[in-house]
Coordinates of C-alpha atoms and ligand atoms in Angstrom, one line a residue:
Chain D
M1 CA 26.5 -30.6 63.4
K2 CA 24.3 -31.4 60.4
I3 CA 24.1 -28.5 57.8
F4 CA 23.1 -28.2 54.2
A5 CA 25.3 -27.2 51.2
C6 CA 24.2 -26.4 47.7
T7 CA 25.3 -28.8 45.0
N8 CA 25.7 -25.9 42.5
C9 CA 26.9 -22.8 44.4
D10 CA 28.4 -21.7 47.7
Y11 CA 25.1 -21.5 49.6
H12 CA 25.0 -23.1 53.0
S13 CA 22.3 -23.2 55.6
V14 CA 21.5 -24.9 58.9
T15 CA 18.0 -25.6 57.6
S16 CA 17.1 -27.6 54.4
K17 CA 15.2 -26.0 51.5
Y18 CA 13.5 -27.6 48.5
T19 CA 15.7 -25.6 46.0
C20 CA 18.8 -23.5 46.7
P21 CA 17.4 -20.0 47.4
K22 CA 20.6 -18.4 46.0
C23 CA 21.1 -20.0 42.6
Q24 CA 17.6 -21.6 42.3
Q25 CA 19.2 -24.5 40.5
G26 CA 21.1 -26.6 43.0
K27 CA 19.8 -29.0 45.6
L28 CA 20.8 -28.8 49.2
Q29 CA 22.9 -31.8 50.4
E30 CA 23.4 -32.8 54.0
T31 CA 27.0 -32.5 55.4
E32 CA 28.5 -32.7 58.8
V33 CA 30.7 -29.9 60.4
S34 CA 31.9 -29.0 63.8
A35 CA 29.3 -27.1 65.9
S36 CA 32.0 -24.8 67.4
G37 CA 31.7 -21.2 66.6
T38 CA 31.8 -17.5 67.7
V39 CA 29.0 -15.2 68.9
Y40 CA 27.9 -13.1 65.9
S41 CA 25.3 -11.2 68.0
F42 CA 22.9 -11.8 70.9
T43 CA 20.2 -10.4 73.1
D44 CA 19.1 -11.0 76.6
I45 CA 15.3 -11.7 76.6
H46 CA 13.8 -10.1 79.7
I47 CA 10.1 -10.2 78.6
A48 CA 9.5 -13.8 77.4
P49 CA 6.5 -15.6 76.0
A50 CA 4.6 -17.8 78.5
E51 CA 6.4 -21.0 77.6
F52 CA 9.8 -19.5 78.4
A53 CA 8.8 -17.1 81.2
H54 CA 10.2 -19.5 83.9
I55 CA 13.8 -19.2 82.5
A56 CA 13.7 -15.4 81.8
P57 CA 15.9 -13.5 81.5
Y58 CA 17.8 -15.7 79.1
T59 CA 20.2 -15.1 76.3
V60 CA 19.6 -16.0 72.6
A61 CA 22.7 -15.8 70.3
L62 CA 23.3 -16.0 66.6
I63 CA 26.4 -18.3 66.3
Q64 CA 28.8 -18.1 63.3
L65 CA 30.1 -21.7 62.8
D66 CA 33.9 -22.0 62.5
E67 CA 33.9 -24.7 59.7
A68 CA 31.1 -23.4 57.4
P69 CA 29.5 -20.2 56.2
V70 CA 26.5 -20.9 58.4
K71 CA 24.8 -19.1 61.3
V72 CA 22.8 -20.9 63.9
T73 CA 20.3 -19.4 66.4
A74 CA 20.9 -20.9 69.9
R75 CA 20.1 -20.4 73.5
M76 CA 23.2 -19.7 75.7
D77 CA 23.6 -21.1 79.2
A78 CA 25.1 -17.8 80.4
E79 CA 25.6 -14.2 79.2
V80 CA 27.9 -13.6 76.3
Q81 CA 29.5 -10.9 74.2
I82 CA 30.0 -10.6 70.4
G83 CA 33.2 -12.5 69.5
D84 CA 33.1 -15.1 72.3
S85 CA 34.1 -18.6 71.3
V86 CA 31.2 -21.0 72.0
E87 CA 30.5 -24.7 71.7
L88 CA 27.4 -26.9 71.5
K89 CA 26.3 -28.3 74.9
G90 CA 23.4 -30.2 73.6
L91 CA 19.8 -30.2 72.3
E92 CA 16.9 -29.4 74.5
E93 CA 13.4 -29.8 73.1
G94 CA 14.6 -28.9 69.6
A95 CA 16.7 -26.0 70.7
F96 CA 20.5 -25.8 70.3
I97 CA 22.0 -25.0 73.7
Y98 CA 25.4 -23.4 73.5
T99 CA 28.0 -22.7 76.2
K100 CA 31.2 -20.6 76.3
A101 CA 34.3 -22.5 75.1
D102 CA 37.2 -22.9 77.6
Chain K
M1 CA -2.0 0.1 32.9
T2 CA -5.0 1.7 34.6
N3 CA -4.1 4.5 37.0
V4 CA -5.3 4.2 40.6
Y5 CA -6.3 7.2 42.7
V6 CA -7.2 7.8 46.4
H7 CA -10.7 9.2 46.9
G8 CA -11.1 9.1 50.6
V9 CA -9.4 8.0 53.8
G10 CA -10.7 7.3 57.3
M11 CA -9.1 6.4 60.6
T12 CA -10.3 5.9 64.2
Q13 CA -8.4 7.2 67.2
F14 CA -5.7 4.6 68.1
G15 CA -5.4 3.4 71.7
T16 CA -7.4 1.3 74.2
F17 CA -11.1 1.1 73.6
V18 CA -12.7 -1.4 76.0
D19 CA -16.2 -0.2 75.1
R20 CA -15.9 -0.5 71.3
T21 CA -16.1 -3.8 69.3
M22 CA -13.8 -4.7 66.4
K23 CA -16.8 -4.3 64.1
D24 CA -17.6 -0.8 65.4
L25 CA -14.0 0.4 64.9
L26 CA -13.8 -1.2 61.4
L27 CA -17.1 0.3 60.2
D28 CA -16.2 3.7 61.7
A29 CA -13.1 4.0 59.6
C30 CA -14.9 2.6 56.5
I31 CA -17.7 5.2 56.8
Q32 CA -15.3 8.1 57.2
A33 CA -13.5 7.0 54.0
L34 CA -16.7 6.4 52.0
K35 CA -18.1 9.8 53.0
E36 CA -14.9 11.6 52.0
A37 CA -15.0 9.8 48.7
G38 CA -18.6 10.9 48.1
N39 CA -20.2 7.5 48.8
P40 CA -19.3 5.9 45.4
K41 CA -20.5 2.5 44.2
V42 CA -18.0 0.0 45.6
D43 CA -17.0 -3.0 43.5
A44 CA -15.0 -5.0 46.1
V45 CA -13.8 -4.9 49.7
Y46 CA -10.4 -6.0 51.2
V47 CA -9.9 -6.0 54.9
G48 CA -6.4 -6.3 56.5
N49 CA -6.4 -8.2 59.8
F50 CA -4.0 -10.5 61.6
M51 CA -5.4 -11.9 64.9
G52 CA -9.2 -11.3 64.7
G53 CA -9.6 -15.1 64.5
S54 CA -7.1 -16.1 67.2
I55 CA -7.9 -13.6 69.9
Y56 CA -11.3 -12.1 69.0
N57 CA -13.0 -15.2 67.5
Q58 CA -14.1 -13.2 64.5
E59 CA -13.3 -13.8 60.8
I60 CA -15.4 -13.0 57.7
L61 CA -14.6 -9.3 58.1
G62 CA -14.9 -8.6 54.3
A63 CA -18.5 -9.8 54.2
I64 CA -19.4 -8.1 57.4
V65 CA -18.2 -4.7 55.9
A66 CA -20.2 -5.2 52.7
N67 CA -23.3 -6.3 54.6
E68 CA -23.3 -3.7 57.3
L69 CA -22.6 -0.9 54.9
G70 CA -25.2 -2.2 52.4
L71 CA -22.7 -2.5 49.5
G72 CA -24.5 -5.3 47.8
F73 CA -23.4 -8.8 46.8
I74 CA -19.9 -7.7 45.9
P75 CA -16.7 -9.8 46.3
T76 CA -14.8 -9.3 49.6
A77 CA -11.9 -10.9 51.3
K78 CA -9.8 -10.7 54.5
V79 CA -6.1 -10.4 53.8
E80 CA -3.4 -11.7 56.2
G81 CA 0.3 -10.9 56.1
A82 CA 1.2 -10.4 59.8
C83 CA 1.9 -6.7 60.5
A84 CA 1.8 -6.1 56.7
S85 CA -1.8 -7.2 56.4
G86 CA -3.0 -3.7 55.8
G87 CA -0.4 -2.9 53.2
I88 CA -1.0 -6.1 51.4
A89 CA -4.8 -5.5 51.4
V90 CA -4.3 -2.1 49.8
R91 CA -2.1 -3.7 47.2
Q92 CA -4.9 -6.2 46.4
G93 CA -7.2 -3.3 45.8
V94 CA -4.7 -1.6 43.6
I95 CA -4.2 -4.8 41.5
G96 CA -7.9 -5.3 41.3
I97 CA -8.3 -1.9 39.7
Q98 CA -5.2 -2.1 37.5
S99 CA -6.6 -5.4 36.1
G100 CA -9.8 -3.7 34.9
E101 CA -11.9 -6.0 37.1
Y102 CA -13.0 -3.2 39.5
E103 CA -13.4 0.6 39.2
T104 CA -13.7 1.4 42.9
V105 CA -12.4 -0.7 45.9
L106 CA -12.8 -0.1 49.7
V107 CA -9.8 -1.3 51.7
A108 CA -9.8 -1.3 55.4
G109 CA -7.7 -2.6 58.3
V110 CA -8.5 -3.3 61.9
E111 CA -7.1 -4.9 65.0
K112 CA -8.5 -5.3 68.5
M113 CA -5.8 -6.3 71.0
K114 CA -6.3 -4.5 74.3
H115 CA -9.1 -6.7 75.5
A116 CA -6.8 -9.7 75.7
S117 CA -4.0 -10.5 78.2
T118 CA -0.4 -9.7 77.3
A119 CA 0.5 -13.4 77.3
D120 CA -2.3 -14.2 74.9
V121 CA -1.5 -11.3 72.5
T122 CA 2.2 -12.2 72.7
Q123 CA 1.4 -15.8 71.7
A124 CA -0.8 -14.6 68.9
I125 CA 1.9 -12.2 67.6
N126 CA 4.4 -15.1 67.7
A127 CA 2.3 -16.8 65.0
A128 CA 4.1 -14.4 62.6
M129 CA 7.4 -16.3 63.2
D130 CA 8.3 -19.8 61.8
N131 CA 7.3 -21.7 64.9
D132 CA 8.4 -25.1 63.5
S133 CA 12.1 -24.1 63.9
N134 CA 15.0 -24.6 66.2
E135 CA 15.1 -20.8 66.4
K136 CA 11.6 -20.5 67.9
R137 CA 12.4 -23.4 70.3
A138 CA 15.6 -21.5 71.5
G139 CA 13.2 -18.8 72.7
L140 CA 13.7 -16.1 70.1
T141 CA 10.9 -13.6 70.0
F142 CA 10.0 -10.6 67.8
P143 CA 11.7 -8.0 70.1
G144 CA 14.5 -10.5 70.5
F145 CA 15.2 -10.6 66.8
F146 CA 15.5 -6.8 66.7
G147 CA 17.6 -6.8 69.9
V148 CA 20.1 -9.2 68.2
L149 CA 20.2 -6.8 65.2
A150 CA 20.7 -3.8 67.4
N151 CA 23.7 -5.3 69.2
R152 CA 25.4 -6.2 65.9
Y153 CA 24.6 -2.7 64.6
F154 CA 26.3 -1.2 67.6
Y155 CA 29.3 -3.5 67.1
E156 CA 29.7 -2.6 63.4
T157 CA 29.1 1.2 63.7
D158 CA 29.7 4.0 66.2
A159 CA 25.9 4.0 67.1
S160 CA 24.7 3.3 70.6
K161 CA 21.5 3.0 72.5
K162 CA 21.2 6.8 72.5
H163 CA 20.6 6.7 68.7
L164 CA 17.7 4.3 69.1
A165 CA 16.4 6.5 71.8
L166 CA 16.6 9.5 69.5
V167 CA 14.3 7.6 67.0
A168 CA 11.8 6.9 69.8
L169 CA 12.0 10.5 71.0
K170 CA 11.4 11.9 67.5
N171 CA 8.3 9.7 67.0
R172 CA 7.0 10.5 70.4
E173 CA 7.4 14.3 69.7
N174 CA 5.5 13.8 66.4
A175 CA 2.6 11.9 68.1
I176 CA 2.0 14.7 70.6
H177 CA 0.6 16.8 67.7
N178 CA -1.4 13.9 66.1
P179 CA -4.9 13.9 67.6
L180 CA -5.4 10.2 66.6
A181 CA -2.2 8.9 68.1
Q182 CA -2.1 6.5 71.0
F183 CA 0.7 8.2 73.0
R184 CA 0.5 12.0 73.2
K185 CA 2.4 12.6 76.5
P186 CA 5.9 14.0 76.1
A187 CA 8.8 11.8 77.1
T188 CA 12.5 12.8 77.7
L189 CA 15.6 11.2 76.3
E190 CA 16.6 10.2 79.8
E191 CA 13.3 8.5 80.4
I192 CA 13.6 6.5 77.1
M193 CA 17.2 5.5 77.9
E194 CA 16.4 4.3 81.4
A195 CA 13.1 2.5 80.7
R196 CA 12.5 -1.1 81.6
M197 CA 14.6 -3.5 79.4
I198 CA 12.6 -5.8 77.1
T199 CA 15.3 -7.4 75.0
N200 CA 18.8 -5.8 75.5
P201 CA 19.4 -3.2 74.2
L202 CA 15.7 -2.5 73.4
G203 CA 13.7 -0.9 76.3
L204 CA 10.0 -0.2 76.6
F205 CA 10.1 2.9 74.4
D206 CA 12.0 1.1 71.6
C207 CA 9.0 -1.3 71.1
S208 CA 5.7 -0.6 69.6
P209 CA 2.7 -1.0 71.9
M210 CA -0.5 -3.1 71.7
T211 CA -3.3 -1.0 70.2
D212 CA -7.0 -1.0 69.2
G213 CA -7.9 0.8 66.0
A214 CA -8.9 0.8 62.3
A215 CA -8.2 2.7 59.1
A216 CA -9.7 2.7 55.6
I217 CA -9.0 4.0 52.1
V218 CA -11.2 4.2 49.0
L219 CA -9.3 3.6 45.7
S220 CA -10.6 4.2 42.2
S221 CA -9.6 4.4 38.6
K222 CA -11.4 7.8 38.4
K223 CA -9.1 10.8 38.8
S224 CA -8.4 12.5 42.1
P225 CA -5.6 14.7 43.4
V226 CA -3.7 11.8 44.9
H227 CA -2.3 9.2 42.5
V228 CA -1.0 5.8 43.6
R229 CA 2.3 6.0 41.6
A230 CA 3.6 2.5 42.7
S231 CA 2.6 -0.6 44.7
A232 CA 5.3 -3.2 45.3
Q233 CA 5.7 -6.2 47.6
S234 CA 8.5 -8.6 48.5
S235 CA 9.2 -11.6 50.9
G236 CA 12.3 -12.4 52.9
P237 CA 13.8 -14.9 55.3
T238 CA 11.4 -16.1 58.0
Q239 CA 14.3 -17.1 60.2
M240 CA 17.1 -14.9 61.6
Q241 CA 19.7 -17.7 61.0
D242 CA 18.9 -17.6 57.3
A243 CA 19.9 -13.9 57.0
D244 CA 22.7 -13.4 54.5
D245 CA 23.6 -10.1 56.1
L246 CA 22.1 -9.6 59.6
L247 CA 22.0 -5.8 59.2
S248 CA 19.9 -6.0 56.0
I249 CA 16.2 -6.8 55.7
P250 CA 16.1 -7.8 52.0
A251 CA 12.2 -7.7 51.8
I252 CA 12.4 -3.9 52.6
K253 CA 15.2 -3.3 50.2
E254 CA 13.6 -5.3 47.4
S255 CA 10.1 -3.8 47.8
G256 CA 11.7 -0.4 47.8
R257 CA 13.7 -1.1 44.7
L258 CA 10.6 -2.4 42.9
A259 CA 8.5 0.6 43.9
Y260 CA 11.2 3.1 42.8
E261 CA 11.5 1.3 39.5
K262 CA 7.7 1.3 38.9
A263 CA 7.4 4.9 39.9
G264 CA 10.4 6.0 37.9
V265 CA 11.8 7.9 40.9
G266 CA 14.6 7.5 43.4
P267 CA 14.9 7.8 47.1
E268 CA 16.1 11.4 46.7
D269 CA 12.8 12.4 45.1
I270 CA 10.6 11.3 48.1
D271 CA 9.4 14.3 50.2
V272 CA 7.8 12.5 53.2
V273 CA 7.9 9.0 54.5
E274 CA 5.9 6.6 56.8
I275 CA 7.9 3.5 57.6
H276 CA 7.4 0.4 59.8
D277 CA 9.0 1.3 63.1
C278 CA 7.8 -1.7 65.0
F279 CA 11.0 -1.2 66.9
S280 CA 13.3 1.8 66.9
M281 CA 16.0 -0.5 65.4
T282 CA 13.6 -1.3 62.5
E283 CA 13.3 2.4 61.6
M284 CA 17.1 2.7 61.6
L285 CA 17.5 -0.2 59.2
A286 CA 14.6 0.8 57.0
I287 CA 15.9 4.3 56.3
E288 CA 19.1 2.6 55.1
E289 CA 17.4 -0.2 53.1
L290 CA 15.1 2.3 51.3
G291 CA 18.1 4.2 50.2
F292 CA 17.5 7.5 52.1
F293 CA 20.9 7.1 53.8
R294 CA 24.0 5.0 53.3
K295 CA 24.2 1.5 54.9
R296 CA 25.3 1.6 58.5
E297 CA 25.0 5.4 58.5
G298 CA 21.3 5.8 59.4
W299 CA 22.3 6.6 63.0
R300 CA 24.2 9.7 61.8
A301 CA 21.1 11.0 59.9
V302 CA 19.1 10.5 63.1
E303 CA 21.6 12.3 65.2
E304 CA 21.7 15.2 62.7
G305 CA 17.8 15.5 62.9
R306 CA 17.5 14.7 59.1
T307 CA 14.4 12.5 59.7
K308 CA 12.6 15.0 61.8
V309 CA 9.5 16.9 60.4
T310 CA 11.9 19.8 59.8
G311 CA 14.7 17.6 58.3
D312 CA 15.4 16.9 54.6
K313 CA 13.8 13.4 54.8
P314 CA 10.9 13.5 57.3
V315 CA 10.1 10.0 58.6
N316 CA 7.0 9.0 60.6
T317 CA 5.4 12.4 61.0
S318 CA 2.3 10.6 62.4
G319 CA 4.4 9.4 65.4
G320 CA 5.0 6.0 63.7
L321 CA 4.1 2.6 65.2
L322 CA 6.1 3.5 68.3
S323 CA 3.8 6.4 69.3
R324 CA 0.9 6.6 66.9
G325 CA 0.3 2.9 67.8
H326 CA 0.3 -0.4 66.0
P327 CA -3.1 -2.0 65.6
I328 CA -1.5 -4.7 63.4
G329 CA -4.0 -5.1 60.5
A330 CA -4.7 -1.3 60.4
T331 CA -1.1 -0.1 60.4
G332 CA -0.3 -0.2 56.7
I333 CA -3.5 1.8 55.9
S334 CA -2.9 4.3 58.7
Q335 CA 0.4 5.1 57.1
L336 CA -1.4 6.0 53.9
Y337 CA -3.9 8.1 55.9
Q338 CA -1.1 10.3 57.2
L339 CA 0.6 10.5 53.8
V340 CA -2.6 11.4 51.9
H341 CA -3.1 14.3 54.4
Q342 CA 0.6 15.3 53.9
L343 CA 0.0 15.5 50.1
R344 CA -3.2 17.5 50.7
G345 CA -1.4 19.9 53.1
T346 CA -3.7 19.0 56.0
A347 CA -1.5 16.6 58.1
P348 CA -0.5 16.9 61.8
N349 CA 3.2 17.9 61.6
Q350 CA 2.6 19.1 58.0
V351 CA 5.9 19.1 56.1
E352 CA 6.6 22.5 54.6
G353 CA 7.1 23.1 50.8
N354 CA 4.0 21.3 49.4
P355 CA 5.3 17.7 49.4
R356 CA 4.6 15.9 46.1
L357 CA 5.9 12.4 46.5
A358 CA 5.2 10.3 49.6
L359 CA 6.4 6.7 50.5
S360 CA 5.0 4.2 52.9
Q361 CA 6.7 0.9 53.9
N362 CA 4.8 -1.8 55.8
L363 CA 6.7 -4.8 57.3
G364 CA 5.3 -8.2 58.3
G365 CA 7.0 -10.7 60.6
T366 CA 10.8 -10.5 61.2
G367 CA 11.3 -9.4 57.6
S368 CA 8.9 -11.9 56.1
Y369 CA 6.8 -9.4 54.1
S370 CA 7.3 -5.8 53.0
V371 CA 5.0 -3.6 51.0
V372 CA 5.9 -0.2 49.6
H373 CA 3.5 2.3 48.1
I374 CA 4.5 5.6 46.5
L375 CA 1.8 8.3 46.4
E376 CA 1.9 11.4 44.2
R377 CA 0.1 14.7 44.4
V378 CA -1.3 15.4 40.9
Ligands
LIG1 ZN1 22.9 -22.8 45.0

């Protein structure tokens, strides 16, 4: 998975920024890490906006990546608990879809 | 710096008003506030509003107020900052007076939501998220964000859904005594715990409702018994995945810190509080971020009743967003309406012991904006 790391401090993010928000000096540089991680937290969305109503209830989780201090928001393909190991299944219309690791 | 004082407040009933227009609600609140202030000459108008354009097809609210009230060719503007639109509008008024440009400013907030379908309103509300993001595309929503926070809070503390329900119950009990509140029917803890799930673990009573309503305030450099001791604002991450600590909303913490610094007081000095309980979980985090209770221990304070009207740190004596209602652009000003009455000794759920310092905190987006005002009885 593509993530961004500051050239000047320890800041990491899944999204790019013009300037590092932590040290306000470094630039964010693209780097590649494994998408595997663990569930940091989650929710099951029962009442969904119109565009997602057809898949409700669905689970959205905040994933802590294993290889970098980065969290990623993703949709799960099944229910999860905090601490579950998960891996990237693929991208769907710009959304990261994760599944439980074996 | 020029001191700023409150000269009048006004507020409509909050609820569902199919027969009233947005303009009608807005002018009603403005006229109440102007009358209370003794109809002063107004030098500028700011109106807080979020979705008038998207679901009511009405902008230019500032000019409409000046024109309908006959205030003359004065400068006006509409202010948008999601659910913090009202608080930011008040802050523009304060800054306008502090700069010396204006002597007296009318600030109002309004929202009309109940005429539209839930799907349309939900879509309009989602405009307060970063919609060009993988997070939005994953299906995250506003209540979803606070659901994710709540599950992590439970994981890291001994808190449970019952503690969120206690927040909702307290605010419902306060609203019963507020004649302007949206929900005035009693609810039981059991009813709150067993309500329809919205975003696990948040149920229906953990989420603020859709509301029609307006509120207004007249500010001036001329002296009055209520002094605006501090006005502070901060911004924070617009995406959940960018949160450094998921159980922290830095915009709340930083706006609180700035306000305390400007006022020269600390959280221990504040006698009565209105904070942005868009969800029960948000109130739990805000009472920690504003320094009233230690981090990850807000739930204990709630359990001990310390945030009740009779507690040592009364929070949301109006009923809060959860039960007083949340007409988005009006919310930040309705908080000040309640606090001004607390300082005058005329509030519903009046706090005993002549409160002297009152704090309001108004949040926009999922932690994107936060505004804090500190009022003082002088
Ligand atoms: Zn940096």
